[in-house]
Rosetta silent file (secondary structure, phi, psi, omega in degrees, C-alpha in Angstrom):
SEQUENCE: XXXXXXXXXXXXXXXXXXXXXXXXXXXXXXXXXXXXXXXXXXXXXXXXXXXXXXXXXXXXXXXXXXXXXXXXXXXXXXXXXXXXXXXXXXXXXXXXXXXXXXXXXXXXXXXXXXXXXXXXXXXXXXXXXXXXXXXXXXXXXXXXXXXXXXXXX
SCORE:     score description
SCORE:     0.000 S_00000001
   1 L     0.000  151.381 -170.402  -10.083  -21.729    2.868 S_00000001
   2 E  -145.014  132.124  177.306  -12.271  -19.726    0.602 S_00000001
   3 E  -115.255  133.174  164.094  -13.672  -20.445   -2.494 S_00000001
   4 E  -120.969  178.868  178.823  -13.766  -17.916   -5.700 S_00000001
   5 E   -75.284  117.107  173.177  -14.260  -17.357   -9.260 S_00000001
   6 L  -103.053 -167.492 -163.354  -10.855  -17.354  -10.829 S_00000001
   7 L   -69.213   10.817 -162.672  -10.444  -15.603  -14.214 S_00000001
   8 L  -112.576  -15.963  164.321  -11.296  -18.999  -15.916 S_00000001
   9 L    74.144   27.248  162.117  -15.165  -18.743  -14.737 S_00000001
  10 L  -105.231  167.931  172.850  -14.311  -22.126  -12.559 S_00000001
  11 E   -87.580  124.405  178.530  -14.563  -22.325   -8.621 S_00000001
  12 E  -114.983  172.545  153.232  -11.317  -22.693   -6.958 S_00000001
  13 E   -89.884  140.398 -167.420  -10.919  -23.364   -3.223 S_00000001
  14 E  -125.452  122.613  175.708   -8.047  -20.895   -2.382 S_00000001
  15 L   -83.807  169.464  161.623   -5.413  -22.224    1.157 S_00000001
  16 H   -69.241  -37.199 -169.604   -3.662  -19.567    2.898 S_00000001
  17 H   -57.625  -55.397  175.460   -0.724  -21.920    1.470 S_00000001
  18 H   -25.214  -79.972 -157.402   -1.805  -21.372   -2.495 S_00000001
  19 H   -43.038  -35.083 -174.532   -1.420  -17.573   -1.419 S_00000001
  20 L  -102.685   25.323 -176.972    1.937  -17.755   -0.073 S_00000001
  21 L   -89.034  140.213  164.625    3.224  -19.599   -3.564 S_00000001
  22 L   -66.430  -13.784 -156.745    6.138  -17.595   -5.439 S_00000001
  23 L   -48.707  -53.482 -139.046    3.598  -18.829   -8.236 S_00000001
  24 L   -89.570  111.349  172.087    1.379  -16.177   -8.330 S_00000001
  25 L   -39.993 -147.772   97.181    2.031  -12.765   -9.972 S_00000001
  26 E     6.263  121.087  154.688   -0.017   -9.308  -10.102 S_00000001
  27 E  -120.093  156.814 -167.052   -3.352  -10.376   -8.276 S_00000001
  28 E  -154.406  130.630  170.444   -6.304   -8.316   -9.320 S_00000001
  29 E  -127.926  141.446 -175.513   -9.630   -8.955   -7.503 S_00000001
  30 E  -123.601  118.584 -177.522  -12.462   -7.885   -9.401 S_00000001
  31 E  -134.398  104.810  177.645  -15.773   -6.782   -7.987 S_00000001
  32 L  -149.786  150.610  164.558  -18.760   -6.268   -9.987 S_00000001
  33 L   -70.520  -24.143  167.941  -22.065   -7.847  -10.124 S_00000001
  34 L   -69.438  103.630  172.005  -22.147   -7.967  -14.035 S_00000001
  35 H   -86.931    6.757  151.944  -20.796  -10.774  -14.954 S_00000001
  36 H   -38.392  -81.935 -149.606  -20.359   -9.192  -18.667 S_00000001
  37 H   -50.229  -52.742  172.708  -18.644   -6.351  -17.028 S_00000001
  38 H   -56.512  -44.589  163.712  -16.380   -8.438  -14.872 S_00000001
  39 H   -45.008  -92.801  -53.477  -15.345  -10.839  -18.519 S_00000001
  40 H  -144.825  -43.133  168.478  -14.747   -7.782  -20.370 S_00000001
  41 H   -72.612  -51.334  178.726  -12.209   -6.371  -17.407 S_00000001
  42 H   -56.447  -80.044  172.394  -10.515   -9.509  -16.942 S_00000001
  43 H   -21.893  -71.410 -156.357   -9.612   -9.795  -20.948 S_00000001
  44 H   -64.093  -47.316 -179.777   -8.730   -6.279  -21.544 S_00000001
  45 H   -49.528  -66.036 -134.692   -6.039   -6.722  -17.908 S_00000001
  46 H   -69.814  -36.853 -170.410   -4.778  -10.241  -19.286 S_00000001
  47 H   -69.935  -19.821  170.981   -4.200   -8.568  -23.131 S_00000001
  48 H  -113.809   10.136  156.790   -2.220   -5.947  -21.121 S_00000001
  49 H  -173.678   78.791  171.292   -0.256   -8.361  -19.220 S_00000001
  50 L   -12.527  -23.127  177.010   -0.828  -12.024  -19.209 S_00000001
  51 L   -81.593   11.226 -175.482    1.236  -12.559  -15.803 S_00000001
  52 E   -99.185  162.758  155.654   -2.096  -11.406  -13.765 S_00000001
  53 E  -122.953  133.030  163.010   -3.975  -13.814  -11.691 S_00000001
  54 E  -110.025  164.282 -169.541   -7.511  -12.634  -11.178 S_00000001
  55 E  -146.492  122.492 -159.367  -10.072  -13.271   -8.399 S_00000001
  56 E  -122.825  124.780  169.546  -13.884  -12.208   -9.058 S_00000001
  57 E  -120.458 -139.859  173.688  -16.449  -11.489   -6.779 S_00000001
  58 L  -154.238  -27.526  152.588  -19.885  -10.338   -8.309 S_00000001
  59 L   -75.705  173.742  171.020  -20.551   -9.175   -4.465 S_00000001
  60 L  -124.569   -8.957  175.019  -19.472   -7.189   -1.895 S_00000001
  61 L   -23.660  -77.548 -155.142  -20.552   -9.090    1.110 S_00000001
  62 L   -95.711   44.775 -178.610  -17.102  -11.090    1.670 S_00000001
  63 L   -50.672  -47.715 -161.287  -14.852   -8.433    0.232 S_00000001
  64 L   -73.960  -78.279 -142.057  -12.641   -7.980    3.819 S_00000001
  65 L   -83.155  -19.771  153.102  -11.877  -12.103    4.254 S_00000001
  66 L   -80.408   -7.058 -171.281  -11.437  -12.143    0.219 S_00000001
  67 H   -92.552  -40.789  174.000   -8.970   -9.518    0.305 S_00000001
  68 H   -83.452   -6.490  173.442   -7.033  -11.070    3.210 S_00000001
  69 H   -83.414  -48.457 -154.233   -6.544  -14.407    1.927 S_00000001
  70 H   -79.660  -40.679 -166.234   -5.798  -13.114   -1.889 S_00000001
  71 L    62.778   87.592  174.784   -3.866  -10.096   -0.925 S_00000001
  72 L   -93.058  122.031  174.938   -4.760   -8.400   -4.232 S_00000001
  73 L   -93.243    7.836  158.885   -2.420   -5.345   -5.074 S_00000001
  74 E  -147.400  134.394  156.088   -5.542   -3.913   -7.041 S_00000001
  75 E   -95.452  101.278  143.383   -9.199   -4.099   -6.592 S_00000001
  76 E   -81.360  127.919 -156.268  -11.367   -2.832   -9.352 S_00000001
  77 E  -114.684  142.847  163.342  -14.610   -2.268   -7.631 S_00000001
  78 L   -80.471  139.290  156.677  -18.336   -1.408   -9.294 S_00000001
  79 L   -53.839  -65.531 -153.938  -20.382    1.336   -7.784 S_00000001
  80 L   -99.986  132.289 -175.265  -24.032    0.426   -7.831 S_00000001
  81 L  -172.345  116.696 -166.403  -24.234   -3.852   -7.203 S_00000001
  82 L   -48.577  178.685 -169.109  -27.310   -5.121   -4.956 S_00000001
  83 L    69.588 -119.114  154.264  -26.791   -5.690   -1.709 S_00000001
  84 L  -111.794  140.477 -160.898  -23.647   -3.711   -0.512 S_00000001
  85 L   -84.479  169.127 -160.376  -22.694   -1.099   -3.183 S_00000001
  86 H   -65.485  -56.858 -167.505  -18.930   -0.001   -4.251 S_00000001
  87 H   -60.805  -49.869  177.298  -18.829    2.870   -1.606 S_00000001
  88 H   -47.686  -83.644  170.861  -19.911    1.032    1.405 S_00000001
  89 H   -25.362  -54.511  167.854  -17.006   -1.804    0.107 S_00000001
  90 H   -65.710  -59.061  172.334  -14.628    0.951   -0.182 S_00000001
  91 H   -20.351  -68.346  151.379  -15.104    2.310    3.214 S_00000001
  92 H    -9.143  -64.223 -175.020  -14.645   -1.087    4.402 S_00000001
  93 H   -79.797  -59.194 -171.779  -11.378   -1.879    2.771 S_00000001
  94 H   -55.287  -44.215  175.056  -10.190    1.608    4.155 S_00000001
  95 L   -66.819  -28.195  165.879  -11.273    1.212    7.869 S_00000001
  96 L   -83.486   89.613  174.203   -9.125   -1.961    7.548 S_00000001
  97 H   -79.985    0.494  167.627   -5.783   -2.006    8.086 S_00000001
  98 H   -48.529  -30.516  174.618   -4.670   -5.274    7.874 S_00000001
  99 H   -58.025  -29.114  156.143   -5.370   -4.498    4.022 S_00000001
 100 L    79.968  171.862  154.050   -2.123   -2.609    3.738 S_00000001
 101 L   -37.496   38.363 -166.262   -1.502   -0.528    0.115 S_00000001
 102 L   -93.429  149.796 -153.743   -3.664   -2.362   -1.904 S_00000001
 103 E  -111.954  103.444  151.351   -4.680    0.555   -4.723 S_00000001
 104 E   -24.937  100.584  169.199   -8.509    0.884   -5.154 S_00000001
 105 E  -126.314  130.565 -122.889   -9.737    1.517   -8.362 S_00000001
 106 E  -125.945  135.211 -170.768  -13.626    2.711   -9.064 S_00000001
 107 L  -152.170   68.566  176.308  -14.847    0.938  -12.540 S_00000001
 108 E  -137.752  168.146  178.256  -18.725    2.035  -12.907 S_00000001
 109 L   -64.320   -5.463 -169.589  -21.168    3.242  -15.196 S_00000001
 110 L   -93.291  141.527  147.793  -21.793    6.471  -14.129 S_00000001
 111 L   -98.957   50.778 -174.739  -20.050    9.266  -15.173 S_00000001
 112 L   -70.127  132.457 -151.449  -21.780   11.303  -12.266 S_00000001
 113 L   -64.459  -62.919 -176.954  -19.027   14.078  -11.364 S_00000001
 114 L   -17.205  -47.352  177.343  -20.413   13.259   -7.476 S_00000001
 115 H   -89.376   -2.468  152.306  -19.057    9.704   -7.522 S_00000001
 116 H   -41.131  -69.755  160.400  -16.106   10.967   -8.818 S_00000001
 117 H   -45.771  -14.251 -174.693  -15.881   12.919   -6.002 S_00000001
 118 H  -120.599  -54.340  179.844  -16.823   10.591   -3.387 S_00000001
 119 H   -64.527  -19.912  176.778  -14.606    7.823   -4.364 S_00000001
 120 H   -74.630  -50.754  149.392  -11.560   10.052   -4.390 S_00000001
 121 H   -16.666  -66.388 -170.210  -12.927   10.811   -0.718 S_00000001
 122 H   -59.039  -27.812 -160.771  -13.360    7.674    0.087 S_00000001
 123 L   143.409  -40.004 -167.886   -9.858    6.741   -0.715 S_00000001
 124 L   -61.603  137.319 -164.834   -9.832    5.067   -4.227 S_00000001
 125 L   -71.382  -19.911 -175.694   -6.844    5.504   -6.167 S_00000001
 126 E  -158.854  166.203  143.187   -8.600    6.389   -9.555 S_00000001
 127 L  -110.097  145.709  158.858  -12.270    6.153  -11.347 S_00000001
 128 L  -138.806  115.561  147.240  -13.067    4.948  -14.482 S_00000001
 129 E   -19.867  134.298  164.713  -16.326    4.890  -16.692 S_00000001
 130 L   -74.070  120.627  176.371  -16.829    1.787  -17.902 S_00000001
 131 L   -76.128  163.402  170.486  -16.173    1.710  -21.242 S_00000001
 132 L  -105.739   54.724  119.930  -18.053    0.553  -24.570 S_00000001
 133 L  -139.608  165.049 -169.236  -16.357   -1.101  -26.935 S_00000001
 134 H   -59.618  -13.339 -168.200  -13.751   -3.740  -26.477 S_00000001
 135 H  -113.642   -0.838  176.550  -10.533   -1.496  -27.536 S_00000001
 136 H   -83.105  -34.168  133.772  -12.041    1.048  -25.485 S_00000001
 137 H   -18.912  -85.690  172.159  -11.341   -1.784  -22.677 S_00000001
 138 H   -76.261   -9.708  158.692   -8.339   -2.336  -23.176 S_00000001
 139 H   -79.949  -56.311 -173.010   -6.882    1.060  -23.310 S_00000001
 140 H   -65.269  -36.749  177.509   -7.988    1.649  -19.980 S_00000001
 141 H   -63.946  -28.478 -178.148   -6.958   -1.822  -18.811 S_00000001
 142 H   -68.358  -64.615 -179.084   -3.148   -0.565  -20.520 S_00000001
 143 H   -33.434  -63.726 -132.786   -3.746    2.622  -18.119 S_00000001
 144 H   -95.950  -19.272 -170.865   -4.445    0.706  -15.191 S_00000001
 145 H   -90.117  -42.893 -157.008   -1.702   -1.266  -15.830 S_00000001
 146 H   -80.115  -25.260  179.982    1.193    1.140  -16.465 S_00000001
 147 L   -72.483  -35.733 -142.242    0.183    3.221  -13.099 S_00000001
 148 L  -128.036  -29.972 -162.941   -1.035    0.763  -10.623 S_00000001
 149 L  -116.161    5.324  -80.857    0.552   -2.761  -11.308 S_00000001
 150 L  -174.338  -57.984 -164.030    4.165   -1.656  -13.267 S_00000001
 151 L   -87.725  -63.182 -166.878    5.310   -0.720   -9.388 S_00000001
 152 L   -17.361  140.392 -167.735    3.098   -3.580   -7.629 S_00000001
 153 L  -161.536    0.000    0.000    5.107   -6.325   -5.625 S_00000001
């Protein structure tokens, strides 16, 4: 048992059993240390399909042991977030395989070309700037949707 942040900004305890419920869409685990940033991601995904369940971690410590209980079929991951940072977390998730096709996606503020470049390296199925304003949000969250979750299953 594990407990996270679901998209509702309560604590749930999450069973292996919860996990193995027809209940449960789309899963989306969301990892950023902002929690602005993380709100602001969660909204713009639910506005482009209501049918997600999210799972938030504001770290990257327990990424591996949140990913295998949730099974997520997308992670949007932050770059820079104390402790261990976005790349290090992607590395992780790659060196595991028990993790399976779960589709990486890079969410951070930089638009340095380099971490462009290094997360497609790394593995990560896309980058995105984070955007500024709320419809700028949700366009990308529409994107993110029609590519990465439209096949997810």
């Amino acid at each position: 048992m594990i407990k996270l942040q679901c998209h509702s900004h309560r604590i749930y305890e999450v069973t292996d059993e919860m996990m193995d419920s027809e209940i449960l869409m789309s899963q989306i685990l969301v990892i950023d240390d902002s929690e602005f940033d993380r709100r602001m991601i969660t909204r713009a995904m639910k506005h482009a399909d209501k049918n997600l369940t999210f799972f938030e971690l504001a770290r990257g410590e327990n990424v591996i042991d949140t990913m295998r209980l949730v099974k997520p079929d997308v992670v949007l991951l932050d770059i820079r977030m104390p402790g261990i940072g976005g790349f290090e977390v992607l590395d992780r998730i790659k060196d595991d395989s028990s993790l399976g096709d779960c589709k990486i996606i890079m969410i951070s503020g930089s638009c340095a070309e380099t971490d462009k470049v290094q997360s497609k390296a790394g593995g990560a199925a896309a980058y995105y700037t984070k955007p500024n304003t709320k419809f700028a949000y949700e366009t990308m969250a529409q994107e993110i949707h029609g590519l990465y979750l439209s096949t997810a299953a």
